[in-house]
mmCIF file of C-alpha atoms in Angstrom:
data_model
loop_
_atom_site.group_PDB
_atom_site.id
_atom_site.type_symbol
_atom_site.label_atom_id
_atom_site.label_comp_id
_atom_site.label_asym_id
_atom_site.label_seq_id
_atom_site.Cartn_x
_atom_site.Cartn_y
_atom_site.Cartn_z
ATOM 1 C CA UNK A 1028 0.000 0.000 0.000
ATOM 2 C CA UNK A 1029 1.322 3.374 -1.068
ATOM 3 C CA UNK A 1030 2.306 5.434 2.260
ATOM 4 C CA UNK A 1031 4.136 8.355 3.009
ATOM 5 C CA UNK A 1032 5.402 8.986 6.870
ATOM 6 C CA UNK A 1033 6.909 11.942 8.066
ATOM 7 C CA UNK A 1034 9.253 12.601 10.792
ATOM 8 C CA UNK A 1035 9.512 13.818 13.898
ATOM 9 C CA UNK A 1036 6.113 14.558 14.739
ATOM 10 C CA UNK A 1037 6.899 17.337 16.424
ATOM 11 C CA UNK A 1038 9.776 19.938 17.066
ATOM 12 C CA UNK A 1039 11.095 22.598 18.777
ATOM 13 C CA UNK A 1040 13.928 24.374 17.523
ATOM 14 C CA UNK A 1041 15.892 27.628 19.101
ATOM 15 C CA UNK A 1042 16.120 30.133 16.753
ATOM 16 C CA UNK A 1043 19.019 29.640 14.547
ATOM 17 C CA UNK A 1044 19.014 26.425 15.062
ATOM 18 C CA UNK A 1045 19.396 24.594 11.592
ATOM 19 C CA UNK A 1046 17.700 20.767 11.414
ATOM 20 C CA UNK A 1047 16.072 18.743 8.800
ATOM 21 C CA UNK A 1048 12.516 17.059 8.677
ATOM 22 C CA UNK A 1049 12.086 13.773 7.006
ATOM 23 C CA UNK A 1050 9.615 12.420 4.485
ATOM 24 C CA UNK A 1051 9.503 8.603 3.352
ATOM 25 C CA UNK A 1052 7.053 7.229 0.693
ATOM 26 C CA UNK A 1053 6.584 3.814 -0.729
ATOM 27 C CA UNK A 1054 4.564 4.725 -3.574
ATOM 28 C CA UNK A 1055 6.147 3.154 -6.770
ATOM 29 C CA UNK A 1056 6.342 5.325 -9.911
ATOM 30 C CA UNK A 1057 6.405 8.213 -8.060
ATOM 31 C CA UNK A 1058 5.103 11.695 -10.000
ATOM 32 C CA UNK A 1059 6.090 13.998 -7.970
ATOM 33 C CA UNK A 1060 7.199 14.826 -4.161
ATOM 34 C CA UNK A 1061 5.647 18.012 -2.826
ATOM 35 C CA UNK A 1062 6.254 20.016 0.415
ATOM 36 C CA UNK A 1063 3.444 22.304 1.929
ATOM 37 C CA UNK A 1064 3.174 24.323 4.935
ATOM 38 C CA UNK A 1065 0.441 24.701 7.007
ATOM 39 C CA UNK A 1066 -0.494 27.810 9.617
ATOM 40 C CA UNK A 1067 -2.947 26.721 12.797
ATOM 41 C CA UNK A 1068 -6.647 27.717 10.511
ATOM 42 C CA UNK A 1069 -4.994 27.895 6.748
ATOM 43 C CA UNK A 1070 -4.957 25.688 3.981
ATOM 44 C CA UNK A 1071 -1.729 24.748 2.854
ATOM 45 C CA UNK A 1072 0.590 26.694 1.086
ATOM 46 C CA UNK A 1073 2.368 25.374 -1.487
ATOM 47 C CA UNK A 1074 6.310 25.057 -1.060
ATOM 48 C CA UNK A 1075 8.397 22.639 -3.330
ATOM 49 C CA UNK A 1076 7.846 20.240 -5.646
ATOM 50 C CA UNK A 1077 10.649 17.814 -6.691
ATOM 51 C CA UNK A 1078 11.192 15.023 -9.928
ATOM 52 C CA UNK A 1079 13.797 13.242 -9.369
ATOM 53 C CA UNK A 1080 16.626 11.368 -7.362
ATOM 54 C CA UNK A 1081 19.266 13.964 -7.048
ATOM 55 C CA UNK A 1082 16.780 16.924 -7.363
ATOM 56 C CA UNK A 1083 17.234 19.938 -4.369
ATOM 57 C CA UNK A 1084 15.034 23.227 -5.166
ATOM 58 C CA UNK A 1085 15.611 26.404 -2.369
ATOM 59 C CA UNK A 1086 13.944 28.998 -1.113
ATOM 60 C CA UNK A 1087 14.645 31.468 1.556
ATOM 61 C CA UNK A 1088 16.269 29.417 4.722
ATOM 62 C CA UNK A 1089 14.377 25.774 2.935
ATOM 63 C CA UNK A 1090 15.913 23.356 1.019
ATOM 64 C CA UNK A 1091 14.375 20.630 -0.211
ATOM 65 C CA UNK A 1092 16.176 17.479 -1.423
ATOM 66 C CA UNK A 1093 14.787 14.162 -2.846
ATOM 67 C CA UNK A 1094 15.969 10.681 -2.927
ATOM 68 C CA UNK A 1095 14.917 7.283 -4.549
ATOM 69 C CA UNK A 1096 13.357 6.715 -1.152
ATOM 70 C CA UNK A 1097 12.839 10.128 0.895
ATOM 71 C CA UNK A 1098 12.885 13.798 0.918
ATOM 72 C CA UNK A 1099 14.586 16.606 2.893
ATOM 73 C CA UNK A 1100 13.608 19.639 4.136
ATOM 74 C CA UNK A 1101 16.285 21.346 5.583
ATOM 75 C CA UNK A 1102 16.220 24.611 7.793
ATOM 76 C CA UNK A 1103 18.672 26.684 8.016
ATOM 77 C CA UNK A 1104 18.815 29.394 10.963
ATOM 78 C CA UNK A 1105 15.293 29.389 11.671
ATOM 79 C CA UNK A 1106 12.885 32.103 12.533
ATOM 80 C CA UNK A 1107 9.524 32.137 14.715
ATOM 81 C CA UNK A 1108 8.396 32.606 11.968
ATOM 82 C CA UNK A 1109 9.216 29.759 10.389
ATOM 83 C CA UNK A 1110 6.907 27.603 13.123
ATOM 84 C CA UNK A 1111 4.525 26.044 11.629
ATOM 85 C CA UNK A 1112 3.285 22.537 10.085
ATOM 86 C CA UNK A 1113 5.073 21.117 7.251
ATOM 87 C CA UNK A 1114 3.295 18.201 5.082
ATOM 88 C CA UNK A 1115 4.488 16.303 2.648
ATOM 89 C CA UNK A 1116 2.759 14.871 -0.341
ATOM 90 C CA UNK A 1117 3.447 12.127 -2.943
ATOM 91 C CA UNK A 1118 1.673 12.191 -6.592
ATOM 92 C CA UNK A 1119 1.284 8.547 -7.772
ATOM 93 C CA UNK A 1120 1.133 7.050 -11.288
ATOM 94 C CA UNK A 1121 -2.845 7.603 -11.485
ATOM 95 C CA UNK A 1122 -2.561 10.742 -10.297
ATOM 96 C CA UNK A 1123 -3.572 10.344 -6.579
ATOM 97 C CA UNK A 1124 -1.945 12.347 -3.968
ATOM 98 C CA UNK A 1125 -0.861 10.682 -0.598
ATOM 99 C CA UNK A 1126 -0.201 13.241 1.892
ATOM 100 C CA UNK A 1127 1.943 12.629 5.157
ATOM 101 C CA UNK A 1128 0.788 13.427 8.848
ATOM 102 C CA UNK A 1129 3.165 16.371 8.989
ATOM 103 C CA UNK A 1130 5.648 17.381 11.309
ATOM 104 C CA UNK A 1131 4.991 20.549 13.636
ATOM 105 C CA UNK A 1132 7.935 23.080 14.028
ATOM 106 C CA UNK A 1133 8.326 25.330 16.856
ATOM 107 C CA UNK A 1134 11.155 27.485 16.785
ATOM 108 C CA UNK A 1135 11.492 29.818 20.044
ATOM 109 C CA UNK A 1136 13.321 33.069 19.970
ATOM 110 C CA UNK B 1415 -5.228 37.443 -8.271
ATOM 111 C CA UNK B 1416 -7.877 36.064 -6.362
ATOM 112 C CA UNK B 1417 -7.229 33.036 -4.623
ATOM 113 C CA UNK B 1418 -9.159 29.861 -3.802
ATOM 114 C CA UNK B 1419 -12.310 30.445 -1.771
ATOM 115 C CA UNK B 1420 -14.467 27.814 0.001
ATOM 116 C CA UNK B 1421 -17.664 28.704 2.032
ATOM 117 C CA UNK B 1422 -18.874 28.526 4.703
ATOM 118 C CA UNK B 1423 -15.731 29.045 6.980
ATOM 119 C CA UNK B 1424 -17.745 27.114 9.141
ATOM 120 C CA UNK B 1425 -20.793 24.621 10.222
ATOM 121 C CA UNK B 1426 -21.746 22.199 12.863
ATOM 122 C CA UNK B 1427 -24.543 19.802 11.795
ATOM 123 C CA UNK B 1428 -26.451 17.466 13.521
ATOM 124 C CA UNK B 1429 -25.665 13.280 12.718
ATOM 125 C CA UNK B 1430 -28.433 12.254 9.957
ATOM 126 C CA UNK B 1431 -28.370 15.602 8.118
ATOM 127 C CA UNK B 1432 -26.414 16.210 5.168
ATOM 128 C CA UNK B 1433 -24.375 19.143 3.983
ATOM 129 C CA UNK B 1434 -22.671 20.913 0.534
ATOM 130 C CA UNK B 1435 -20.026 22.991 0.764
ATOM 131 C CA UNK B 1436 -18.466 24.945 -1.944
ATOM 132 C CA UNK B 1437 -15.325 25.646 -3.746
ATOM 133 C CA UNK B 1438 -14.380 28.619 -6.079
ATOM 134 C CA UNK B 1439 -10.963 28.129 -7.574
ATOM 135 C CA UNK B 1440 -8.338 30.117 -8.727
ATOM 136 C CA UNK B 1441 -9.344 32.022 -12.193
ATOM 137 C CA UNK B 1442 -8.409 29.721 -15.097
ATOM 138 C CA UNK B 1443 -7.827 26.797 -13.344
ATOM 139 C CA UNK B 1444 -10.529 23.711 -14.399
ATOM 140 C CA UNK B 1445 -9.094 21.198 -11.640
ATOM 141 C CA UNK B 1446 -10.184 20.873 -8.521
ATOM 142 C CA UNK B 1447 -9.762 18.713 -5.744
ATOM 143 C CA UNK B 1448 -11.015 18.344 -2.451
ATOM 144 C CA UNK B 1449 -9.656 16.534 0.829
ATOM 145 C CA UNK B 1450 -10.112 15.260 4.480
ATOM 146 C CA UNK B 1451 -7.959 16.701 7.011
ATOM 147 C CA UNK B 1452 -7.937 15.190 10.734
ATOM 148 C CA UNK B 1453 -5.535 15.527 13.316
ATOM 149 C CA UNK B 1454 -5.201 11.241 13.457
ATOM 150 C CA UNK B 1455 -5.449 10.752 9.560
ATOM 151 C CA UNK B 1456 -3.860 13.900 8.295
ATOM 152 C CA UNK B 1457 -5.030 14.992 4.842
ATOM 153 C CA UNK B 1458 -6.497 12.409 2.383
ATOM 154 C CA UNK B 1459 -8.154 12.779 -0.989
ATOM 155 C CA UNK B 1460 -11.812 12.333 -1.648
ATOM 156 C CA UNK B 1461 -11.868 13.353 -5.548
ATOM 157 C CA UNK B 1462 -10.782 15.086 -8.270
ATOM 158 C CA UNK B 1463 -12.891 17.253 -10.636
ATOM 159 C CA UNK B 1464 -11.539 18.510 -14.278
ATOM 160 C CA UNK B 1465 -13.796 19.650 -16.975
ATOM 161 C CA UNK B 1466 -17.331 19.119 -15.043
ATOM 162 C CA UNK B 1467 -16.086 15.516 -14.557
ATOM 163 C CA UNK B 1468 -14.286 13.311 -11.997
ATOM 164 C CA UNK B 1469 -11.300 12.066 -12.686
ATOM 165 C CA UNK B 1470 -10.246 10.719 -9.568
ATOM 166 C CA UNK B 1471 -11.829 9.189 -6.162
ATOM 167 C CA UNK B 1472 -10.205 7.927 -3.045
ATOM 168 C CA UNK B 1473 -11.068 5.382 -0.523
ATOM 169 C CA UNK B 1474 -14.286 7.108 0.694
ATOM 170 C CA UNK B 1475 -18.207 5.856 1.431
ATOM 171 C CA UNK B 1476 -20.589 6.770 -1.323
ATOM 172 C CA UNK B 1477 -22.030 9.232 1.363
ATOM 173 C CA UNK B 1478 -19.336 11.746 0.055
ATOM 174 C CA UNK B 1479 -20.181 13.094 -3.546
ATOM 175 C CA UNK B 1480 -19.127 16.191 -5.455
ATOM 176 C CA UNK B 1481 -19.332 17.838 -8.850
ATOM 177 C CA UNK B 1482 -18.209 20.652 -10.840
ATOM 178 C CA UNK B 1483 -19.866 23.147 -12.899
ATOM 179 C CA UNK B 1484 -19.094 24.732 -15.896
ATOM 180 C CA UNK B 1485 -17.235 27.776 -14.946
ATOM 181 C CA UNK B 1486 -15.139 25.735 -12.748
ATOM 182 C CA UNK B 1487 -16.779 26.117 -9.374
ATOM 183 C CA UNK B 1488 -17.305 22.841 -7.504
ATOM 184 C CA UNK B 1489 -19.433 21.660 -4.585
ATOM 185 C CA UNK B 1490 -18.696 18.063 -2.041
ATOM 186 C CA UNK B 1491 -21.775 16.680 -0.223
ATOM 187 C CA UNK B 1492 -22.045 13.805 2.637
ATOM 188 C CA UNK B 1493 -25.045 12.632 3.085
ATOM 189 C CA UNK B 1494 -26.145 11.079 6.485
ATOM 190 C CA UNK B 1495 -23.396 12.945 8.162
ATOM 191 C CA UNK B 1496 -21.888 11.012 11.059
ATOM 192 C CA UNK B 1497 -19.838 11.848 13.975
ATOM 193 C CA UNK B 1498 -16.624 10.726 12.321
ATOM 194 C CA UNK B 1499 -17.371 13.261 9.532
ATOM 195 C CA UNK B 1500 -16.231 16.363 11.756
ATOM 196 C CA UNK B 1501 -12.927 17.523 10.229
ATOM 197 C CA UNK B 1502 -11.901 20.428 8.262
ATOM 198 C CA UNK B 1503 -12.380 20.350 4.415
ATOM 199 C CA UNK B 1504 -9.865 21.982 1.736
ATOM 200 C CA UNK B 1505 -10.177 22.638 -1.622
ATOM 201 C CA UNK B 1506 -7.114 22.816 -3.986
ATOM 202 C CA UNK B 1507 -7.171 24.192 -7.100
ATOM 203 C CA UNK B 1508 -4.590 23.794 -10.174
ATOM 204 C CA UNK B 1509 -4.359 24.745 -13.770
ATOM 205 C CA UNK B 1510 -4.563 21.301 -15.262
ATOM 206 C CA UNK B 1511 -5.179 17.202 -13.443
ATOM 207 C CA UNK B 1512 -2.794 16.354 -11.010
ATOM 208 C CA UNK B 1513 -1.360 19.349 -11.596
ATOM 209 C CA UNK B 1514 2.319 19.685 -9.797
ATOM 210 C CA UNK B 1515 1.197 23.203 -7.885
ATOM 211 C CA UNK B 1516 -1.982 22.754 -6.088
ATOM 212 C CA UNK B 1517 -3.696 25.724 -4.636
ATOM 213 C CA UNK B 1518 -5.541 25.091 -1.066
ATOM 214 C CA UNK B 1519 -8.436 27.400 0.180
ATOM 215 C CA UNK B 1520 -8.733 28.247 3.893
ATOM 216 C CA UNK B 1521 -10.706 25.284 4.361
ATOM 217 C CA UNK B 1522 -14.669 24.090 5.603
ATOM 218 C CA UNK B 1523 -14.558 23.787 9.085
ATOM 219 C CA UNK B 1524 -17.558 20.970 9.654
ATOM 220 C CA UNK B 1525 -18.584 19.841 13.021
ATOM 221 C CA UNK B 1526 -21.149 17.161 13.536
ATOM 222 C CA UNK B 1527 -22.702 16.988 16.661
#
């Protein structure tokens, strides 16, 4: 069964910090691997998405990378502002999307 | 540009009723699809909607229908809402199926009580 888990759960971060989430998917055939993030009340805003093996797309303090297996998002020197949820989300063959739990950031100033 | 707008914000409804909430998308974009989002389950996909027609369904009752009309706009019902139904209910919108940059709305806030 196609399944995408993300991890930690949760976590807290000083500002400046730097860390990476993880993102692992089974899906075979894979599409597409897309990052979101997600304020407490909003819909998800759209981040990253990423092709294939190899692939690493930036912007601001994120960087996403993407392997045969998992992704990356790395964060580099943090800001409160940066707290939030990040989900990831797999596009299969037929065009489904499989979305991950998410993993919530805190990052305290 | 405008972005993608779902109303209401929020309801509560009572178990047995049934409820439609709608989904503007972005201007030019024909695809829509809608999702689930719990705090157990995270987000997963109930259908998507391209050209008045569905394309796509995930693993959902028969309860939970939608369509699209011809200037894009799209509407999800459940029918004999139960308990387990209470989550919030987003909208993305993108220029073509499966399209790689999905655009969420703020969401439907449902409660059933």
């Amino acid at each position: 069964e196609d399944q995408v888990t993300q991890s930690p759960e949760a976590l807290r971060l000083q500002e400046g910090e730097s860390s990476s989430l993880n993102c692992s998917y089974t899906v075979s055939g894979l599409r597409g691997l897309f990052w979101y993030r997600q304020d407490p009340g909003k819909g998800p805003e759209f981040l990253f998405t990423l092709y294939s093996a190899g692939e690493e797309k930036e912007k601001e303090r994120l960087k996403a990378t993407l392997t045969k297996k998992e992704s990356f998002l790395h964060i580099t020197a943090p800001k409160p502002e940066d707290s939030a949820t990040y989900l990831c989300a797999v596009q299969a063959p037929g065009n489904q999307f499989y979305f991950g739990t998410g993993t919530s950031l805190t990052v305290i100033p | 540009k405008a972005g993608v707008t779902q109303t209401p914000r929020y309801l509560i409804k009572t178990r047995g009723q049934q409820v439609t909430l709608s989904c503007s998308p972005i201007s030019g974009h024909r695809s829509v699809s809608w999702y689930q989002q719990t705090p157990g389950q995270g987000l997963q996909f109930l259908f998507e909607y391209f050209s008045e027609t569905q394309r796509n369904k995930g693993n959902f009752p028969g309860r939970f229908s939608g369509r699209q009309f011809s200037n894009s706009r799209s509407e999800m019902n459940v029918s004999t809402l139960e308990l387990g139904d209470s989550a919030l209910y987003l909208c993305a919108s993108s220029l073509n199926p499966g399209g790689t940059e999905a655009f969420f709305g703020q969401g439907t806030r449902l409660t059933v009580v």
